Coordinates of C-alpha atoms in Angstrom, one line a residue:
Chain A
M1 CA 48.6 113.6 20.5
S2 CA 47.5 111.4 17.6
D3 CA 49.0 111.7 14.1
K4 CA 45.6 113.0 12.9
E5 CA 45.5 115.7 15.6
A6 CA 49.1 116.7 14.8
L7 CA 48.4 116.9 11.1
F8 CA 45.3 119.0 11.6
E9 CA 47.2 121.4 13.9
Y10 CA 50.0 121.7 11.3
L11 CA 47.6 122.4 8.5
I12 CA 45.8 125.1 10.5
R13 CA 49.1 126.8 11.2
L14 CA 49.8 126.9 7.5
G15 CA 46.3 127.9 6.4
D16 CA 45.9 130.6 9.1
N17 CA 49.1 132.3 8.1
S18 CA 47.9 132.6 4.5
L19 CA 44.4 133.6 5.5
I20 CA 45.3 136.3 8.0
L21 CA 48.1 137.8 5.8
S22 CA 45.7 137.8 2.9
Q23 CA 43.1 139.7 4.9
R24 CA 45.8 142.3 6.0
L25 CA 46.9 142.8 2.4
G26 CA 43.2 143.1 1.3
E27 CA 43.0 146.2 3.5
W28 CA 45.3 148.0 1.0
C29 CA 42.7 147.6 -1.8
G30 CA 42.2 151.1 -3.2
H31 CA 44.7 152.7 -0.8
G32 CA 48.0 151.8 -2.4
P33 CA 50.6 154.5 -2.9
L34 CA 50.8 153.7 -6.7
L35 CA 48.2 151.9 -8.8
E36 CA 50.8 149.2 -9.7
Q37 CA 51.5 148.5 -6.1
D38 CA 47.8 148.5 -5.1
I39 CA 47.3 145.8 -7.7
A40 CA 50.5 144.0 -6.7
L41 CA 49.5 143.7 -3.0
T42 CA 45.9 142.6 -3.8
N43 CA 47.2 140.0 -6.3
V44 CA 49.5 138.6 -3.7
A45 CA 46.5 138.6 -1.3
L46 CA 44.6 136.6 -3.9
D47 CA 47.3 134.0 -4.2
L48 CA 47.3 133.7 -0.4
V49 CA 43.6 133.2 -0.2
G50 CA 44.0 130.4 -2.8
Q51 CA 46.6 128.8 -0.5
A52 CA 44.3 129.2 2.5
R53 CA 41.4 127.6 0.7
I54 CA 43.3 124.5 -0.4
I55 CA 45.0 124.0 3.0
L56 CA 41.9 124.7 5.2
S57 CA 39.8 122.4 3.1
Y58 CA 42.3 119.7 3.6
A59 CA 42.5 120.4 7.3
G60 CA 38.7 120.0 7.6
E61 CA 38.9 116.7 5.9
V62 CA 41.7 115.5 8.2
E63 CA 39.8 116.6 11.3
G64 CA 36.8 114.5 10.1
N65 CA 34.1 116.6 11.8
G66 CA 32.6 117.9 8.7
R67 CA 34.1 121.4 9.0
S68 CA 34.5 123.1 5.6
E69 CA 37.1 125.8 4.6
D70 CA 34.4 128.4 5.3
D71 CA 33.5 126.9 8.7
L72 CA 37.2 127.1 9.7
A73 CA 37.8 130.6 8.3
F74 CA 34.6 132.3 9.6
F75 CA 33.4 130.4 12.6
R76 CA 36.5 130.0 14.8
D77 CA 37.4 132.5 17.5
E78 CA 40.7 134.2 18.1
K79 CA 42.0 131.5 20.5
E80 CA 41.6 128.8 17.9
F81 CA 43.7 130.6 15.3
R82 CA 47.3 129.5 14.8
N83 CA 48.8 132.1 12.5
N84 CA 52.1 133.5 13.5
L85 CA 52.0 136.9 15.2
L86 CA 54.0 138.5 12.4
V87 CA 51.1 138.3 9.9
E88 CA 48.6 140.0 12.2
Q89 CA 50.8 143.1 12.7
P90 CA 49.3 146.4 11.3
N91 CA 49.9 147.4 7.7
S92 CA 51.3 150.8 8.8
D93 CA 52.9 152.4 5.8
F94 CA 53.8 150.7 2.5
G95 CA 57.4 150.2 3.6
A96 CA 56.3 148.3 6.8
T97 CA 53.9 146.2 4.8
I98 CA 56.5 145.3 2.2
L99 CA 59.1 144.5 4.9
R100 CA 56.6 142.3 6.7
Q101 CA 55.8 140.7 3.4
Y102 CA 59.5 140.1 2.6
L103 CA 60.3 138.4 5.9
F104 CA 57.2 136.2 5.5
D105 CA 57.9 135.5 1.7
V106 CA 61.4 134.2 2.4
F107 CA 59.9 132.0 5.2
Q108 CA 57.2 130.6 2.9
F109 CA 59.7 130.1 0.1
Y110 CA 62.0 127.8 2.2
L111 CA 59.0 126.2 4.0
Y112 CA 57.3 125.2 0.7
S113 CA 60.5 124.2 -0.9
S114 CA 60.9 121.7 2.0
L115 CA 57.2 120.7 1.9
S116 CA 57.6 119.9 -1.8
K117 CA 59.3 116.7 -0.6
S118 CA 56.7 115.9 1.9
R119 CA 55.5 112.3 2.2
D120 CA 51.9 113.6 2.4
E121 CA 50.8 113.7 -1.2
R122 CA 48.3 116.5 -0.8
L123 CA 50.7 118.7 1.1
K124 CA 53.4 117.9 -1.5
A125 CA 51.2 118.9 -4.4
F126 CA 50.1 122.0 -2.6
A127 CA 53.6 123.1 -1.9
E128 CA 54.9 122.5 -5.4
K129 CA 52.1 124.6 -6.9
S130 CA 52.2 127.4 -4.3
L131 CA 56.0 127.6 -4.4
K132 CA 55.8 129.0 -8.0
E133 CA 53.7 131.9 -6.9
V134 CA 55.6 132.5 -3.7
T135 CA 58.8 132.8 -5.8
Y136 CA 57.2 135.8 -7.6
H137 CA 56.1 137.2 -4.2
K138 CA 59.6 137.0 -2.8
K139 CA 61.2 138.7 -5.8
H140 CA 58.7 141.5 -5.6
S141 CA 59.0 142.2 -1.9
A142 CA 62.9 141.8 -1.9
D143 CA 63.1 144.4 -4.8
W144 CA 61.1 146.9 -2.8
V145 CA 63.0 146.3 0.4
L146 CA 66.2 147.1 -1.5
R147 CA 64.6 150.1 -3.2
L148 CA 63.2 151.6 -0.1
G149 CA 65.9 150.6 2.4
D150 CA 68.7 152.0 0.1
G151 CA 66.5 154.8 -1.1
T152 CA 66.0 158.4 0.2
E153 CA 66.6 159.4 3.8
E154 CA 62.9 159.3 4.5
S155 CA 62.3 155.9 2.9
H156 CA 65.4 154.5 4.7
Q157 CA 64.2 155.8 8.1
R158 CA 60.7 154.4 7.6
M159 CA 62.2 151.0 6.7
Q160 CA 64.5 151.0 9.7
S161 CA 61.6 151.8 12.0
A162 CA 59.6 149.0 10.5
L163 CA 62.4 146.6 10.9
D164 CA 62.9 147.7 14.6
E165 CA 59.1 146.9 15.1
L166 CA 58.8 143.6 13.2
W167 CA 62.1 141.8 14.1
V168 CA 60.7 140.6 17.5
Y169 CA 58.1 138.5 15.6
T170 CA 60.6 136.5 13.5
D171 CA 61.8 133.9 15.9
E172 CA 58.3 132.6 16.3
L173 CA 58.2 131.5 12.7
F174 CA 60.8 128.8 13.5
E175 CA 59.4 127.4 16.8
M176 CA 59.3 123.6 17.1
D177 CA 56.9 121.6 19.3
E178 CA 55.4 118.1 19.6
V179 CA 53.3 118.7 16.4
D180 CA 56.4 119.3 14.4
Q181 CA 58.3 116.4 16.0
I182 CA 55.6 113.9 15.2
L183 CA 55.3 115.0 11.6
I184 CA 59.0 115.5 10.9
E185 CA 59.5 111.9 12.0
K186 CA 56.9 110.8 9.5
G187 CA 58.6 112.8 6.7
I188 CA 55.5 115.0 6.4
A189 CA 56.5 118.4 7.9
A190 CA 59.5 120.7 7.3
N191 CA 62.3 121.1 9.8
P192 CA 62.2 124.6 11.2
E193 CA 65.9 124.5 12.0
E194 CA 66.8 123.9 8.4
I195 CA 64.5 126.6 7.2
R196 CA 65.8 129.0 9.7
A197 CA 69.4 128.6 8.4
S198 CA 68.3 129.4 4.8
W199 CA 66.1 132.2 6.0
D200 CA 68.9 133.8 8.0
K201 CA 71.3 133.8 5.1
D202 CA 68.8 135.3 2.6
V203 CA 67.5 137.9 5.0
Q204 CA 70.9 139.0 6.3
S205 CA 72.1 139.4 2.7
I206 CA 69.2 141.5 1.5
L207 CA 68.9 143.7 4.7
T208 CA 72.6 144.5 4.5
E209 CA 72.4 145.4 0.9
A210 CA 69.4 147.6 1.7
S211 CA 71.6 149.3 4.4
L212 CA 69.2 148.2 7.2
S213 CA 70.4 147.1 10.6
I214 CA 68.9 144.3 12.6
P215 CA 67.8 145.7 16.0
D216 CA 69.0 144.5 19.3
T217 CA 65.9 143.2 21.0
M218 CA 67.9 142.4 24.1
G219 CA 67.0 138.7 23.9
Y220 CA 63.3 139.3 23.7
M221 CA 61.2 137.6 21.0
A222 CA 57.5 137.5 20.8
T223 CA 55.7 134.2 21.1
G224 CA 52.3 132.6 21.9
S225 CA 50.4 131.9 18.7
R226 CA 50.9 128.1 19.1
K227 CA 48.7 128.3 22.2
G228 CA 46.2 130.7 20.6
H229 CA 47.6 133.7 22.4
H230 CA 47.6 136.5 19.9
T231 CA 48.3 140.3 19.8
E232 CA 45.3 142.6 20.2
Y233 CA 45.2 143.1 16.4
L234 CA 43.8 139.7 15.6
G235 CA 40.4 140.3 17.2
Y236 CA 39.8 143.3 14.9
I237 CA 41.0 141.5 11.8
L238 CA 38.6 138.6 12.6
A239 CA 35.7 140.9 13.4
E240 CA 36.0 142.5 9.9
M241 CA 36.6 139.2 8.2
Q242 CA 33.8 137.2 9.9
I243 CA 31.0 139.7 10.4
V244 CA 29.0 138.9 7.3
P245 CA 28.8 135.1 7.6
R246 CA 28.3 135.3 11.4
S247 CA 25.5 137.8 10.9
M248 CA 23.7 135.7 8.4
P249 CA 25.0 132.1 9.0
D250 CA 22.2 130.6 6.9
A251 CA 22.8 132.7 3.8
K252 CA 23.5 131.0 0.6
W253 CA 25.3 132.5 -2.4
Chain B
M1 CA 36.8 95.0 -26.7
I2 CA 35.0 97.2 -24.1
S3 CA 33.0 99.8 -25.8
L4 CA 32.9 103.1 -24.0
K5 CA 29.6 104.9 -23.3
Y6 CA 31.0 108.3 -24.1
D7 CA 32.5 109.7 -27.3
I8 CA 35.6 111.3 -25.8
P9 CA 36.7 113.2 -28.9
F10 CA 33.2 114.6 -29.2
I11 CA 33.2 115.7 -25.5
H12 CA 36.6 117.3 -26.1
S13 CA 35.3 119.3 -29.0
L14 CA 32.3 120.4 -26.8
L15 CA 34.6 121.5 -24.0
K16 CA 36.6 123.7 -26.4
E17 CA 33.5 125.9 -26.4
V18 CA 34.3 126.7 -22.7
K19 CA 36.2 130.0 -22.7
D20 CA 38.4 131.6 -20.1
P21 CA 36.0 134.2 -18.5
E22 CA 38.8 136.8 -18.3
I23 CA 40.4 136.1 -21.7
P24 CA 37.5 135.0 -23.9
V25 CA 39.6 134.3 -27.0
L26 CA 41.1 131.3 -25.2
N27 CA 39.3 128.1 -24.4
I28 CA 40.2 125.8 -21.6
A29 CA 42.1 123.5 -23.9
D30 CA 44.3 126.3 -25.2
L31 CA 45.1 127.2 -21.6
G32 CA 45.9 123.7 -20.5
V33 CA 43.3 124.1 -17.8
L34 CA 41.4 121.0 -19.2
R35 CA 43.6 118.1 -18.2
D36 CA 41.7 114.9 -18.8
I37 CA 38.4 113.5 -20.1
S38 CA 37.9 109.8 -19.1
E39 CA 35.2 107.3 -18.3
E40 CA 35.3 105.6 -14.9
N41 CA 32.7 102.9 -14.0
G42 CA 30.3 104.3 -16.7
E43 CA 30.7 107.8 -15.3
L44 CA 32.2 110.7 -17.3
V45 CA 35.0 112.3 -15.4
I46 CA 36.5 115.6 -16.4
T47 CA 39.7 116.9 -14.7
I48 CA 40.6 120.6 -14.7
T49 CA 43.4 122.4 -13.0
P50 CA 43.6 126.0 -11.7
T51 CA 46.2 128.3 -13.2
Y52 CA 46.9 130.1 -10.0
T53 CA 45.9 128.8 -6.6
G54 CA 43.5 131.7 -6.0
C55 CA 42.1 131.8 -9.5
P56 CA 38.5 133.1 -9.1
A57 CA 37.5 131.9 -12.6
M58 CA 37.5 128.3 -11.7
D59 CA 33.9 128.3 -10.3
T60 CA 32.7 129.9 -13.5
I61 CA 34.7 127.5 -15.7
E62 CA 33.2 124.5 -13.8
A63 CA 29.7 125.9 -14.2
D64 CA 30.3 126.6 -17.9
I65 CA 31.5 123.0 -18.4
K66 CA 28.3 121.7 -16.8
S67 CA 26.2 124.0 -18.8
V68 CA 27.7 123.1 -22.2
L69 CA 27.4 119.3 -21.4
N70 CA 23.8 119.9 -20.2
T71 CA 22.7 121.2 -23.6
H72 CA 23.6 117.7 -24.9
N73 CA 22.1 115.9 -21.9
I74 CA 25.4 114.8 -20.7
E75 CA 26.3 114.7 -17.0
A76 CA 29.8 114.6 -15.7
K77 CA 31.8 114.5 -12.5
I78 CA 34.3 117.4 -12.5
I79 CA 37.4 117.1 -10.5
T80 CA 39.8 120.0 -9.8
S81 CA 43.3 118.7 -9.4
I82 CA 46.4 120.8 -8.4
T83 CA 48.9 118.1 -9.4
P84 CA 50.9 118.2 -11.6
A85 CA 51.0 122.0 -11.1
W86 CA 49.7 124.0 -14.0
T87 CA 52.4 125.7 -16.0
T88 CA 52.4 128.1 -18.9
D89 CA 54.4 125.4 -20.8
W90 CA 51.0 123.8 -21.3
M91 CA 49.6 126.7 -23.2
S92 CA 49.2 125.7 -26.9
E93 CA 51.0 127.6 -29.7
E94 CA 47.6 128.5 -31.0
G95 CA 46.7 129.8 -27.6
K96 CA 49.7 132.0 -27.6
R97 CA 48.8 133.4 -31.1
K98 CA 45.3 134.1 -30.0
L99 CA 46.6 135.9 -26.9
E100 CA 48.8 138.2 -28.9
N101 CA 46.0 139.0 -31.4
Y102 CA 43.8 139.9 -28.4
G103 CA 46.4 142.3 -27.1
I104 CA 48.1 140.3 -24.4
A105 CA 51.8 139.4 -24.8
P106 CA 52.1 135.5 -24.4
P107 CA 54.7 133.9 -22.2
A108 CA 58.0 134.6 -23.8
E109 CA 59.9 131.4 -22.8
K110 CA 59.7 127.9 -21.3
T111 CA 59.7 127.7 -17.5
S112 CA 62.9 125.6 -17.7
D113 CA 64.7 128.8 -18.8
K114 CA 64.1 130.2 -15.3
S115 CA 65.6 133.5 -16.4
F116 CA 62.3 135.2 -16.0
L117 CA 62.9 135.3 -12.3
S118 CA 66.4 136.6 -12.2
G119 CA 65.6 139.6 -14.3
N120 CA 67.6 138.5 -17.3
S121 CA 64.6 137.4 -19.2
K122 CA 63.9 137.3 -23.0
P123 CA 62.5 140.6 -24.3
V124 CA 58.8 140.9 -24.3
R125 CA 57.3 141.8 -27.7
C126 CA 54.6 144.5 -27.7
P127 CA 51.4 142.9 -29.0
L128 CA 50.4 146.1 -30.7
C129 CA 53.4 147.4 -32.7
K130 CA 55.6 144.2 -32.3
S131 CA 58.6 146.1 -31.0
E132 CA 60.8 144.3 -28.5
D133 CA 61.7 147.6 -26.7
S134 CA 59.5 147.1 -23.8
V135 CA 59.9 147.7 -20.0
L136 CA 58.4 146.0 -17.0
L137 CA 56.1 148.3 -15.0
S138 CA 54.9 145.8 -12.4
Q139 CA 55.1 142.1 -11.7
F140 CA 51.4 142.1 -11.1
G141 CA 48.7 143.1 -13.6
S142 CA 45.0 143.1 -14.0
T143 CA 44.8 139.4 -13.0
A144 CA 47.1 137.2 -10.9
C145 CA 48.5 135.6 -14.1
K146 CA 49.6 138.8 -15.8
A147 CA 52.3 141.5 -15.4
L148 CA 52.2 145.0 -16.7
Y149 CA 54.6 146.3 -19.4
K150 CA 55.1 149.5 -21.4
C151 CA 56.2 149.7 -25.0
R152 CA 58.9 152.3 -25.4
N153 CA 58.2 152.4 -29.1
C154 CA 54.5 153.0 -29.4
Q155 CA 54.2 154.2 -25.7
E156 CA 51.2 151.9 -25.0
T157 CA 51.0 149.7 -21.9
F158 CA 50.0 146.1 -22.3
D159 CA 49.5 142.9 -20.2
Y160 CA 52.0 140.1 -20.3
F161 CA 51.1 136.5 -19.4
K162 CA 53.7 135.6 -16.9
C163 CA 55.8 132.4 -17.2
I164 CA 55.0 130.1 -14.3

């Protein structure tokens, strides 16, 4: 694999995570349990779209085939997407959404902190800027995990069910393959092992304080997104996201 | 001495007519969105930076810049840069005053304080009655850059421009 191919693949992974999670959060628009949280989730979604735009634009340039951010977002099929399985999981109730958000926010926080030292200037600038917003996301989601986990009997039960469902998708965030190796050696990518250590510490601490228990998945952890193998949910997400430009590909705004 | 083709101070004064589409009392210089005006190889280059990565106002701001320059038959290349990252520290004092008069509480501290993230932040002054007895309702408000507060004194809610 060439350096260029590795970088493109790495950028697509970053961009697709932001894009798909943003799309999921957008589904909450107008359906939030409280006005303030409806606005919060959609604001986070907007920050994530901004991230996706910057990274996918860069990815298109790196690839060098003339694909724009829009081409990459709207005209790729499921198998070409590289987002982690966690972000395509259903919104379910607000508790599940905010727990999924928290697990992802902590991951992005340490990932972008590390990428802020990347030798790739564009990636470094992107990480420095996005980290500021991600810091706010993380504070918001952590506060809600605590509030709901250590809340009423019902909120606690819903949070525990959500954690039982989502935990199997967490290992995948820290997978390492040839793409990572090539870029880590060049000082461009972050080291998943280091991020994992920080993530574990943070997450254990908050979950404990929220009186939530990490489920025993009996050694099983979901995987596959690196090869474009996704859960059945991604197809539906893409259908909704891509229908307009695919129906009228020549349309101009 | 090389004479420049463009009158940079004049261009700067023109660009101060470009307002933030969401907060029309502020211009792009007040906000620190306008980063640089320079001349490169006889071409006028204007550099702007987004406040938040997903800021939807950037396209409008770029169009408005082109429009204002057009009325003076000036063409420019507009570059959007994300580095150095925009910070509320770049907001001018005049900008903060304009914000408060408009009804939005300006950023209460410098980002180097960092206390805004731990929850031990400086009290936020109500832009209406000026009381400091206000409480955070939500970290996210009507736009990505704002949070929602309530004044316990006059009971009104107001937007707060977050420190970032």
